Amino acid sequence: MAFDDTTELGDDALLILFANGDKQAAEALTRRLVPVVLAHAFRLLGERSEAEDVAQEAMMRLWKVAPDWRQGEAKVTTWLYRVTANLCTDRLRKRRSVALEDVPEPLDETASAPEQIQDKARMDALQVALSELPERQRQAVVLRHIEGLQNPEIAEIMEISTEAVESLTARGKRALTQALSQRREELGYSDA
């Protein structure tokens, strides 16, 4: 039985409704979760087309597990972050075997206004600095400081202890600060 207003329902409830054939629940869950999954995949991969592929695959996996979903064991978003991270890790491992000169330059589809150029330079600098971090540090920093998740949830996603998450994020933040501090003036940040 379909509900008219699915916006008030939690992810677990929507997933169970979808498993029972409710198309509105599937639409609501898709609108709610795809942007989160896509953003997370992009932050880990740095390439939009690959992030879109990962987001699609992660959602397909969610739809496949829907009939067997056991409410209360894990949050849907926690499960999706873990699946997304694993899919991204697989792609990054495959990517390592490709020569750098064979990787196409990313296209800049934004307008060329000065503020947008500055913002893009800052985002690019952050993405480059993130890509230079060890994989686990990058994942922990992205989940904590960009996605805004709490350490216990990150620990569950990464299947490590909360203390390990704290250590990874602290080391990652120090490395990012060091890498980006040398570019403060270039990126338009002043000490004032």
Protein backbone atom coordinates (compact mmCIF):
# COMPACT_ATOMS: atom_id res chain seq x y z
CA MET A 1 0.00 0.00 0.00
CA ALA A 2 1.56 3.29 -1.16
CA PHE A 3 1.75 6.36 1.03
CA ASP A 4 0.96 9.77 -0.47
CA ASP A 5 3.75 11.57 1.40
CA THR A 6 6.98 9.58 1.50
CA THR A 7 9.13 12.58 2.48
CA GLU A 8 8.43 12.03 6.18
CA LEU A 9 9.50 8.37 6.15
CA GLY A 10 13.00 7.22 7.08
CA ASP A 11 15.33 5.46 4.65
CA ASP A 12 14.68 2.04 6.22
CA ALA A 13 10.93 2.42 5.87
CA LEU A 14 11.20 3.60 2.28
CA LEU A 15 13.47 0.69 1.39
CA ILE A 16 11.02 -1.80 2.87
CA LEU A 17 8.13 -0.14 1.01
CA PHE A 18 10.15 -0.37 -2.21
CA ALA A 19 10.82 -4.05 -1.56
CA ASN A 20 7.05 -4.47 -1.30
CA GLY A 21 6.51 -2.84 -4.70
CA ASP A 22 5.92 0.82 -3.81
CA LYS A 23 7.23 2.90 -6.73
CA GLN A 24 6.77 6.20 -4.86
CA ALA A 25 9.07 4.93 -2.13
CA ALA A 26 11.72 4.09 -4.73
CA GLU A 27 11.45 7.55 -6.26
CA ALA A 28 11.67 9.26 -2.88
CA LEU A 29 14.66 7.17 -1.82
CA THR A 30 16.40 7.81 -5.14
CA ARG A 31 15.90 11.58 -4.89
CA ARG A 32 17.21 11.50 -1.32
CA LEU A 33 20.22 9.20 -1.70
CA VAL A 34 21.63 9.59 -5.23
CA PRO A 35 23.03 13.11 -4.63
CA VAL A 36 24.74 11.90 -1.44
CA VAL A 37 26.25 8.84 -3.14
CA LEU A 38 27.30 10.81 -6.22
CA ALA A 39 29.01 13.52 -4.15
CA HIS A 40 30.84 10.95 -2.04
CA ALA A 41 32.02 9.00 -5.10
CA PHE A 42 33.20 12.19 -6.79
CA ARG A 43 35.19 13.23 -3.73
CA LEU A 44 36.90 9.87 -3.60
CA LEU A 45 37.51 9.52 -7.36
CA GLY A 46 37.83 13.11 -8.56
CA GLU A 47 36.13 12.29 -11.87
CA ARG A 48 32.44 12.95 -12.47
CA SER A 49 31.73 10.26 -15.08
CA GLU A 50 33.27 7.56 -12.90
CA ALA A 51 31.41 8.89 -9.87
CA GLU A 52 28.13 8.67 -11.81
CA ASP A 53 28.89 5.04 -12.72
CA VAL A 54 29.67 4.24 -9.09
CA ALA A 55 26.51 5.96 -7.86
CA GLN A 56 24.42 3.98 -10.33
CA GLU A 57 26.06 0.70 -9.31
CA ALA A 58 25.66 1.47 -5.59
CA MET A 59 21.96 2.21 -6.03
CA MET A 60 21.49 -0.96 -8.08
CA ARG A 61 23.04 -2.93 -5.25
CA LEU A 62 20.71 -1.23 -2.78
CA TRP A 63 17.68 -2.21 -4.86
CA LYS A 64 18.94 -5.80 -4.99
CA VAL A 65 19.30 -6.07 -1.20
CA ALA A 66 15.97 -4.35 -0.50
CA PRO A 67 13.93 -7.56 -0.19
CA ASP A 68 16.39 -8.92 2.39
CA TRP A 69 16.94 -5.65 4.28
CA ARG A 70 16.84 -6.13 8.04
CA GLN A 71 15.69 -2.91 9.57
CA GLY A 72 17.76 -1.71 12.52
CA GLU A 73 20.96 -3.64 11.75
CA ALA A 74 22.58 -0.77 9.85
CA LYS A 75 21.50 2.58 8.51
CA VAL A 76 20.82 2.64 4.78
CA THR A 77 23.24 5.55 4.36
CA THR A 78 25.97 3.74 6.29
CA TRP A 79 25.54 0.71 4.05
CA LEU A 80 25.59 2.92 0.94
CA TYR A 81 28.73 4.82 2.04
CA ARG A 82 30.51 1.49 2.56
CA VAL A 83 29.40 0.13 -0.83
CA THR A 84 30.33 3.40 -2.55
CA ALA A 85 33.75 3.47 -0.89
CA ASN A 86 34.40 -0.15 -1.90
CA LEU A 87 33.38 0.52 -5.50
CA CYS A 88 35.63 3.59 -5.57
CA THR A 89 38.53 1.63 -4.11
CA ASP A 90 38.13 -0.99 -6.86
CA ARG A 91 38.20 1.73 -9.52
CA LEU A 92 41.24 3.42 -7.97
CA ARG A 93 43.12 0.14 -7.94
CA LYS A 94 42.34 -0.43 -11.62
CA ARG A 95 43.31 3.16 -12.39
CA ARG A 96 46.83 2.66 -10.98
CA SER A 97 47.71 0.47 -13.94
CA VAL A 98 46.95 3.29 -16.40
CA ALA A 99 49.80 5.59 -17.39
CA LEU A 100 49.32 9.19 -16.32
CA GLU A 101 49.57 10.51 -19.87
CA ASP A 102 46.72 8.17 -20.92
CA VAL A 103 44.30 9.74 -18.44
CA PRO A 104 42.31 12.53 -20.12
CA GLU A 105 42.28 15.96 -18.55
CA PRO A 106 38.98 16.74 -16.82
CA LEU A 107 36.72 19.15 -18.68
CA ASP A 108 35.80 22.44 -17.05
CA GLU A 109 32.11 23.04 -17.72
CA THR A 110 31.74 26.11 -15.48
CA ALA A 111 31.48 29.73 -16.58
CA SER A 112 34.69 31.73 -16.48
CA ALA A 113 33.69 34.43 -13.98
CA PRO A 114 36.58 35.37 -11.65
CA GLU A 115 34.84 34.08 -8.51
CA GLN A 116 34.10 30.75 -10.15
CA ILE A 117 37.69 30.44 -11.33
CA GLN A 118 38.92 31.11 -7.80
CA ASP A 119 36.49 28.58 -6.32
CA LYS A 120 37.48 26.01 -8.91
CA ALA A 121 41.18 26.55 -8.20
CA ARG A 122 40.50 26.00 -4.51
CA MET A 123 38.44 22.86 -5.14
CA ASP A 124 41.07 21.52 -7.54
CA ALA A 125 43.81 22.18 -5.01
CA LEU A 126 41.81 20.35 -2.36
CA GLN A 127 41.11 17.42 -4.71
CA VAL A 128 44.80 17.15 -5.64
CA ALA A 129 45.80 17.30 -1.99
CA LEU A 130 43.17 14.66 -1.14
CA SER A 131 44.38 12.40 -3.95
CA GLU A 132 47.90 12.52 -2.52
CA LEU A 133 46.75 11.20 0.84
CA PRO A 134 46.93 7.47 1.53
CA GLU A 135 43.63 5.82 0.58
CA ARG A 136 42.36 5.18 4.13
CA GLN A 137 43.27 8.71 5.30
CA ARG A 138 41.50 10.19 2.28
CA GLN A 139 38.37 8.14 2.95
CA ALA A 140 38.31 9.09 6.66
CA VAL A 141 38.89 12.81 5.96
CA VAL A 142 36.21 12.92 3.25
CA LEU A 143 33.65 11.14 5.42
CA ARG A 144 34.39 13.30 8.48
CA HIS A 145 35.14 16.75 7.17
CA ILE A 146 33.36 16.87 3.82
CA GLU A 147 30.42 14.50 4.32
CA GLY A 148 30.09 15.57 7.98
CA LEU A 149 29.68 12.08 9.45
CA GLN A 150 30.52 11.32 13.06
CA ASN A 151 33.48 9.11 13.98
CA PRO A 152 31.43 6.09 15.17
CA GLU A 153 29.56 5.96 11.86
CA ILE A 154 32.81 6.34 9.92
CA ALA A 155 34.30 3.52 12.00
CA GLU A 156 31.37 1.32 11.02
CA ILE A 157 31.68 2.23 7.32
CA MET A 158 35.44 1.64 7.26
CA GLU A 159 35.22 -1.36 9.59
CA ILE A 160 37.83 0.02 11.99
CA SER A 161 37.81 1.39 15.55
CA THR A 162 36.77 4.93 16.41
CA GLU A 163 40.31 5.59 17.64
CA ALA A 164 41.67 4.52 14.25
CA VAL A 165 39.25 6.96 12.57
CA GLU A 166 40.49 9.76 14.84
CA SER A 167 44.09 8.91 14.03
CA LEU A 168 43.45 8.73 10.27
CA THR A 169 41.57 12.03 10.19
CA ALA A 170 44.17 13.81 12.32
CA ARG A 171 47.04 12.61 10.10
CA GLY A 172 45.05 13.43 6.98
CA LYS A 173 44.22 16.95 8.18
CA ARG A 174 47.88 17.60 9.03
CA ALA A 175 48.97 16.43 5.57
CA LEU A 176 46.29 18.54 3.85
CA THR A 177 47.23 21.61 5.90
CA GLN A 178 50.88 21.18 5.00
CA ALA A 179 50.14 20.63 1.30
CA LEU A 180 47.73 23.56 1.01
CA SER A 181 49.52 26.06 3.28
CA GLN A 182 52.19 26.57 0.63
CA ARG A 183 49.47 27.74 -1.80
CA ARG A 184 47.55 30.19 0.45
CA GLU A 185 48.39 33.32 -1.54
CA GLU A 186 47.93 31.61 -4.90
CA LEU A 187 44.46 30.43 -3.82
CA GLY A 188 43.42 33.90 -2.66
CA TYR A 189 43.65 33.45 1.10
CA SER A 190 45.20 36.22 3.15
CA ASP A 191 46.44 36.19 6.74
CA ALA A 192 44.22 39.17 7.63
